[in-house]
């Protein structure tokens, strides 16, 4: 590490095209691999560009939030509307003030809070685009907020199977 690296301002939001981020401020590996959080690609780059925190900090913020949300996945499945389930992540619609409780638990300041909410909502829009439901998801985000939670591969499939079984049992009564 050079002296410049040791004294660099961590809140400097300028993106250096030679810093391994391709100029986006987000590490290039994070753009393709969600790492310990379920948000990637365009949603991550969009968040980094619009957030009030340095782009390089966004992945760490998302990892902190995922560490809080991941163990709560069963509670989310019981309480909220799941609008998408994909390998490695599930997407929910929650009440608009949901993120305030998460921010309190995780210790997010106002700018970090804004970045996390933007990331999750951008991911919901992106998931909607990929499933041909973008307009539906965007309309839902006008009155609710979105949460994307990483799950272990196959975990969501087991839950979807259980949900189909419950629906079949209800239809059979």
PDB file of C-alpha atoms in Angstrom:
ATOM      1  CA  UNK A   1       0.000   0.000   0.000  1.00  0.00           C
ATOM      2  CA  UNK A   2       1.356   3.398  -0.939  1.00  0.00           C
ATOM      3  CA  UNK A   3       1.312   6.460   1.281  1.00  0.00           C
ATOM      4  CA  UNK A   4      -1.408   7.863  -0.977  1.00  0.00           C
ATOM      5  CA  UNK A   5      -3.580   4.810  -0.314  1.00  0.00           C
ATOM      6  CA  UNK A   6      -3.127   5.145   3.428  1.00  0.00           C
ATOM      7  CA  UNK A   7      -4.158   8.793   3.449  1.00  0.00           C
ATOM      8  CA  UNK A   8      -6.929   8.627   0.858  1.00  0.00           C
ATOM      9  CA  UNK A   9     -10.236  10.073   2.007  1.00  0.00           C
ATOM     10  CA  UNK A  10     -12.687   7.136   2.288  1.00  0.00           C
ATOM     11  CA  UNK A  11     -15.564   9.535   1.593  1.00  0.00           C
ATOM     12  CA  UNK A  12     -14.102  10.733  -1.714  1.00  0.00           C
ATOM     13  CA  UNK A  13     -16.797   9.754  -4.206  1.00  0.00           C
ATOM     14  CA  UNK A  14     -14.753  10.355  -7.324  1.00  0.00           C
ATOM     15  CA  UNK A  15     -14.247   7.255  -9.434  1.00  0.00           C
ATOM     16  CA  UNK A  16     -10.781   6.529 -10.763  1.00  0.00           C
ATOM     17  CA  UNK A  17     -10.902   4.526 -14.014  1.00  0.00           C
ATOM     18  CA  UNK A  18      -7.609   2.858 -13.073  1.00  0.00           C
ATOM     19  CA  UNK A  19      -8.772   1.648  -9.659  1.00  0.00           C
ATOM     20  CA  UNK A  20     -10.136  -1.730 -10.815  1.00  0.00           C
ATOM     21  CA  UNK A  21     -13.698  -0.453 -10.984  1.00  0.00           C
ATOM     22  CA  UNK A  22     -13.889   0.401 -14.670  1.00  0.00           C
ATOM     23  CA  UNK A  23     -14.748   3.969 -13.689  1.00  0.00           C
ATOM     24  CA  UNK A  24     -18.030   3.045 -11.970  1.00  0.00           C
ATOM     25  CA  UNK A  25     -16.530   3.094  -8.476  1.00  0.00           C
ATOM     26  CA  UNK A  26     -17.861  -0.420  -7.898  1.00  0.00           C
ATOM     27  CA  UNK A  27     -15.265  -3.196  -8.008  1.00  0.00           C
ATOM     28  CA  UNK A  28     -15.624  -4.947 -11.360  1.00  0.00           C
ATOM     29  CA  UNK A  29     -15.964  -8.347  -9.685  1.00  0.00           C
ATOM     30  CA  UNK A  30     -18.935  -7.029  -7.680  1.00  0.00           C
ATOM     31  CA  UNK A  31     -20.718  -6.033 -10.873  1.00  0.00           C
ATOM     32  CA  UNK A  32     -20.868  -9.675 -11.987  1.00  0.00           C
ATOM     33  CA  UNK A  33     -20.845 -11.586  -8.687  1.00  0.00           C
ATOM     34  CA  UNK A  34     -23.264 -10.621  -5.946  1.00  0.00           C
ATOM     35  CA  UNK A  35     -20.811 -11.821  -3.301  1.00  0.00           C
ATOM     36  CA  UNK A  36     -22.366 -11.943   0.181  1.00  0.00           C
ATOM     37  CA  UNK A  37     -25.404  -9.915  -0.965  1.00  0.00           C
ATOM     38  CA  UNK A  38     -28.047 -10.599  -3.648  1.00  0.00           C
ATOM     39  CA  UNK A  39     -27.706  -7.387  -5.671  1.00  0.00           C
ATOM     40  CA  UNK A  40     -25.540  -7.264  -8.768  1.00  0.00           C
ATOM     41  CA  UNK A  41     -24.992  -5.832 -12.207  1.00  0.00           C
ATOM     42  CA  UNK A  42     -27.012  -2.857 -13.353  1.00  0.00           C
ATOM     43  CA  UNK A  43     -28.773  -2.377  -9.991  1.00  0.00           C
ATOM     44  CA  UNK A  44     -25.429  -2.174  -8.198  1.00  0.00           C
ATOM     45  CA  UNK A  45     -23.913   0.210 -10.744  1.00  0.00           C
ATOM     46  CA  UNK A  46     -27.036   2.424 -10.713  1.00  0.00           C
ATOM     47  CA  UNK A  47     -26.943   2.586  -6.924  1.00  0.00           C
ATOM     48  CA  UNK A  48     -23.252   3.423  -6.894  1.00  0.00           C
ATOM     49  CA  UNK A  49     -23.829   6.237  -9.368  1.00  0.00           C
ATOM     50  CA  UNK A  50     -26.759   7.767  -7.472  1.00  0.00           C
ATOM     51  CA  UNK A  51     -25.860   7.063  -3.849  1.00  0.00           C
ATOM     52  CA  UNK A  52     -24.602   9.730  -1.486  1.00  0.00           C
ATOM     53  CA  UNK A  53     -21.834   7.410  -0.302  1.00  0.00           C
ATOM     54  CA  UNK A  54     -18.661   6.459  -2.146  1.00  0.00           C
ATOM     55  CA  UNK A  55     -19.406   3.759  -4.694  1.00  0.00           C
ATOM     56  CA  UNK A  56     -16.690   1.504  -3.299  1.00  0.00           C
ATOM     57  CA  UNK A  57     -18.572   1.368   0.045  1.00  0.00           C
ATOM     58  CA  UNK A  58     -21.860   0.162  -1.448  1.00  0.00           C
ATOM     59  CA  UNK A  59     -20.919  -3.564  -1.550  1.00  0.00           C
ATOM     60  CA  UNK A  60     -19.890  -3.519   2.133  1.00  0.00           C
ATOM     61  CA  UNK A  61     -23.149  -1.800   3.096  1.00  0.00           C
ATOM     62  CA  UNK A  62     -25.163  -4.383   1.191  1.00  0.00           C
ATOM     63  CA  UNK A  63     -23.220  -7.206   2.841  1.00  0.00           C
ATOM     64  CA  UNK A  64     -24.012  -5.744   6.308  1.00  0.00           C
ATOM     65  CA  UNK A  65     -27.694  -5.552   5.468  1.00  0.00           C
ATOM     66  CA  UNK A  66     -27.731  -9.076   4.011  1.00  0.00           C
ATOM     67  CA  UNK A  67     -26.128 -10.368   7.229  1.00  0.00           C
ATOM     68  CA  UNK A  68     -29.116  -8.911   9.090  1.00  0.00           C
ATOM     69  CA  UNK A  69     -31.837  -9.945   6.622  1.00  0.00           C
ATOM     70  CA  UNK A  70     -30.620 -13.441   5.705  1.00  0.00           C
ATOM     71  CA  UNK A  71     -31.370 -15.082   9.062  1.00  0.00           C
ATOM     72  CA  UNK A  72     -34.843 -13.487   8.993  1.00  0.00           C
ATOM     73  CA  UNK A  73     -35.886 -15.046   5.661  1.00  0.00           C
ATOM     74  CA  UNK A  74     -38.547 -17.297   7.210  1.00  0.00           C
ATOM     75  CA  UNK A  75     -40.181 -14.307   8.930  1.00  0.00           C
ATOM     76  CA  UNK A  76     -40.240 -12.444   5.606  1.00  0.00           C
ATOM     77  CA  UNK A  77     -41.852 -15.428   3.915  1.00  0.00           C
ATOM     78  CA  UNK A  78     -44.597 -15.495   6.548  1.00  0.00           C
ATOM     79  CA  UNK A  79     -45.211 -11.744   6.786  1.00  0.00           C
ATOM     80  CA  UNK A  80     -44.645 -10.204   3.349  1.00  0.00           C
ATOM     81  CA  UNK A  81     -45.659 -10.724  -0.249  1.00  0.00           C
ATOM     82  CA  UNK A  82     -42.916 -12.534  -2.113  1.00  0.00           C
ATOM     83  CA  UNK A  83     -42.979 -11.242  -5.674  1.00  0.00           C
ATOM     84  CA  UNK A  84     -40.067 -13.240  -7.045  1.00  0.00           C
ATOM     85  CA  UNK A  85     -37.988 -16.257  -6.109  1.00  0.00           C
ATOM     86  CA  UNK A  86     -34.842 -16.985  -8.071  1.00  0.00           C
ATOM     87  CA  UNK A  87     -31.842 -19.161  -7.385  1.00  0.00           C
ATOM     88  CA  UNK A  88     -29.916 -17.408  -4.636  1.00  0.00           C
ATOM     89  CA  UNK A  89     -32.449 -14.676  -3.792  1.00  0.00           C
ATOM     90  CA  UNK A  90     -36.057 -13.884  -2.948  1.00  0.00           C
ATOM     91  CA  UNK A  91     -37.785 -10.552  -3.426  1.00  0.00           C
ATOM     92  CA  UNK A  92     -40.481  -9.095  -1.183  1.00  0.00           C
ATOM     93  CA  UNK A  93     -42.712  -6.045  -0.992  1.00  0.00           C
ATOM     94  CA  UNK A  94     -42.730  -4.458   2.462  1.00  0.00           C
ATOM     95  CA  UNK A  95     -44.248  -1.412   4.157  1.00  0.00           C
ATOM     96  CA  UNK A  96     -42.569   1.913   3.306  1.00  0.00           C
ATOM     97  CA  UNK A  97     -41.067   2.388   6.786  1.00  0.00           C
ATOM     98  CA  UNK A  98     -39.552  -1.116   6.840  1.00  0.00           C
ATOM     99  CA  UNK A  99     -36.045   0.148   6.139  1.00  0.00           C
ATOM    100  CA  UNK A 100     -36.008   2.385   9.225  1.00  0.00           C
ATOM    101  CA  UNK A 101     -36.018  -0.656  11.519  1.00  0.00           C
ATOM    102  CA  UNK A 102     -33.300  -2.326   9.431  1.00  0.00           C
ATOM    103  CA  UNK A 103     -31.186   0.852   9.545  1.00  0.00           C
ATOM    104  CA  UNK A 104     -31.534   0.975  13.337  1.00  0.00           C
ATOM    105  CA  UNK A 105     -30.496  -2.677  13.727  1.00  0.00           C
ATOM    106  CA  UNK A 106     -27.542  -2.401  11.338  1.00  0.00           C
ATOM    107  CA  UNK A 107     -26.458   1.114  12.338  1.00  0.00           C
ATOM    108  CA  UNK A 108     -26.852   2.913   9.006  1.00  0.00           C
ATOM    109  CA  UNK A 109     -26.527   6.677   8.822  1.00  0.00           C
ATOM    110  CA  UNK A 110     -28.882   8.660   6.572  1.00  0.00           C
ATOM    111  CA  UNK A 111     -26.699   8.456   3.459  1.00  0.00           C
ATOM    112  CA  UNK A 112     -26.030   4.738   3.925  1.00  0.00           C
ATOM    113  CA  UNK A 113     -29.761   4.193   4.491  1.00  0.00           C
ATOM    114  CA  UNK A 114     -30.518   5.958   1.201  1.00  0.00           C
ATOM    115  CA  UNK A 115     -27.934   3.868  -0.671  1.00  0.00           C
ATOM    116  CA  UNK A 116     -29.294   0.572   0.677  1.00  0.00           C
ATOM    117  CA  UNK A 117     -32.914   1.445  -0.144  1.00  0.00           C
ATOM    118  CA  UNK A 118     -31.890   2.563  -3.655  1.00  0.00           C
ATOM    119  CA  UNK A 119     -29.988  -0.667  -4.214  1.00  0.00           C
ATOM    120  CA  UNK A 120     -32.863  -2.891  -3.175  1.00  0.00           C
ATOM    121  CA  UNK A 121     -35.425  -0.945  -5.181  1.00  0.00           C
ATOM    122  CA  UNK A 122     -33.173  -0.885  -8.261  1.00  0.00           C
ATOM    123  CA  UNK A 123     -32.748  -4.652  -7.889  1.00  0.00           C
ATOM    124  CA  UNK A 124     -36.533  -5.113  -7.693  1.00  0.00           C
ATOM    125  CA  UNK A 125     -36.941  -3.091 -10.901  1.00  0.00           C
ATOM    126  CA  UNK A 126     -34.216  -5.151 -12.575  1.00  0.00           C
ATOM    127  CA  UNK A 127     -35.833  -8.423 -11.462  1.00  0.00           C
ATOM    128  CA  UNK A 128     -39.125  -7.117 -12.837  1.00  0.00           C
ATOM    129  CA  UNK A 129     -37.479  -6.363 -16.183  1.00  0.00           C
ATOM    130  CA  UNK A 130     -36.004  -9.834 -16.340  1.00  0.00           C
ATOM    131  CA  UNK A 131     -39.384 -11.438 -15.722  1.00  0.00           C
ATOM    132  CA  UNK A 132     -41.418  -9.149 -17.989  1.00  0.00           C
ATOM    133  CA  UNK A 133     -43.089  -7.535 -14.960  1.00  0.00           C
ATOM    134  CA  UNK A 134     -41.159  -4.257 -14.712  1.00  0.00           C
ATOM    135  CA  UNK A 135     -44.241  -1.984 -14.901  1.00  0.00           C
ATOM    136  CA  UNK A 136     -46.014  -4.051 -12.247  1.00  0.00           C
ATOM    137  CA  UNK A 137     -43.016  -3.908  -9.917  1.00  0.00           C
ATOM    138  CA  UNK A 138     -42.481  -0.172 -10.501  1.00  0.00           C
ATOM    139  CA  UNK A 139     -46.148   0.493  -9.679  1.00  0.00           C
ATOM    140  CA  UNK A 140     -45.836  -1.559  -6.493  1.00  0.00           C
ATOM    141  CA  UNK A 141     -42.755   0.441  -5.466  1.00  0.00           C
ATOM    142  CA  UNK A 142     -44.806   3.638  -5.599  1.00  0.00           C
ATOM    143  CA  UNK A 143     -46.685   2.526  -2.475  1.00  0.00           C
ATOM    144  CA  UNK A 144     -44.377  -0.041  -0.925  1.00  0.00           C
ATOM    145  CA  UNK A 145     -40.674  -0.747  -0.669  1.00  0.00           C
ATOM    146  CA  UNK A 146     -38.692  -3.674  -2.015  1.00  0.00           C
ATOM    147  CA  UNK A 147     -36.357  -6.071  -0.252  1.00  0.00           C
ATOM    148  CA  UNK A 148     -34.095  -8.603  -1.941  1.00  0.00           C
ATOM    149  CA  UNK A 149     -32.706 -11.258   0.391  1.00  0.00           C
ATOM    150  CA  UNK A 150     -30.001 -13.714  -0.534  1.00  0.00           C
ATOM    151  CA  UNK A 151     -30.795 -17.360   0.160  1.00  0.00           C
ATOM    152  CA  UNK A 152     -28.768 -20.503  -0.191  1.00  0.00           C
ATOM    153  CA  UNK A 153     -29.235 -22.209  -3.531  1.00  0.00           C
ATOM    154  CA  UNK A 154     -32.285 -24.461  -3.396  1.00  0.00           C
ATOM    155  CA  UNK A 155     -33.673 -22.894  -0.206  1.00  0.00           C
ATOM    156  CA  UNK A 156     -36.250 -20.874  -2.127  1.00  0.00           C
ATOM    157  CA  UNK A 157     -37.166 -23.934  -4.201  1.00  0.00           C
ATOM    158  CA  UNK A 158     -38.014 -25.908  -1.067  1.00  0.00           C
ATOM    159  CA  UNK A 159     -40.174 -23.030   0.148  1.00  0.00           C
ATOM    160  CA  UNK A 160     -41.920 -22.769  -3.235  1.00  0.00           C
ATOM    161  CA  UNK A 161     -42.609 -26.529  -3.132  1.00  0.00           C
ATOM    162  CA  UNK A 162     -44.085 -26.192   0.364  1.00  0.00           C
ATOM    163  CA  UNK A 163     -46.234 -23.270  -0.796  1.00  0.00           C
ATOM    164  CA  UNK A 164     -47.562 -25.307  -3.749  1.00  0.00           C
ATOM    165  CA  UNK A 165     -48.333 -28.185  -1.370  1.00  0.00           C
ATOM    166  CA  UNK A 166     -50.273 -25.830   0.965  1.00  0.00           C
ATOM    167  CA  UNK A 167     -52.213 -24.423  -2.023  1.00  0.00           C
ATOM    168  CA  UNK A 168     -53.028 -27.928  -3.242  1.00  0.00           C
ATOM    169  CA  UNK A 169     -54.202 -28.922   0.251  1.00  0.00           C
ATOM    170  CA  UNK A 170     -56.410 -25.817   0.429  1.00  0.00           C
ATOM    171  CA  UNK A 171     -57.912 -26.585  -2.996  1.00  0.00           C
ATOM    172  CA  UNK A 172     -58.565 -30.185  -1.979  1.00  0.00           C
ATOM    173  CA  UNK A 173     -60.623 -29.231   1.113  1.00  0.00           C
TER     174      UNK A 173
END
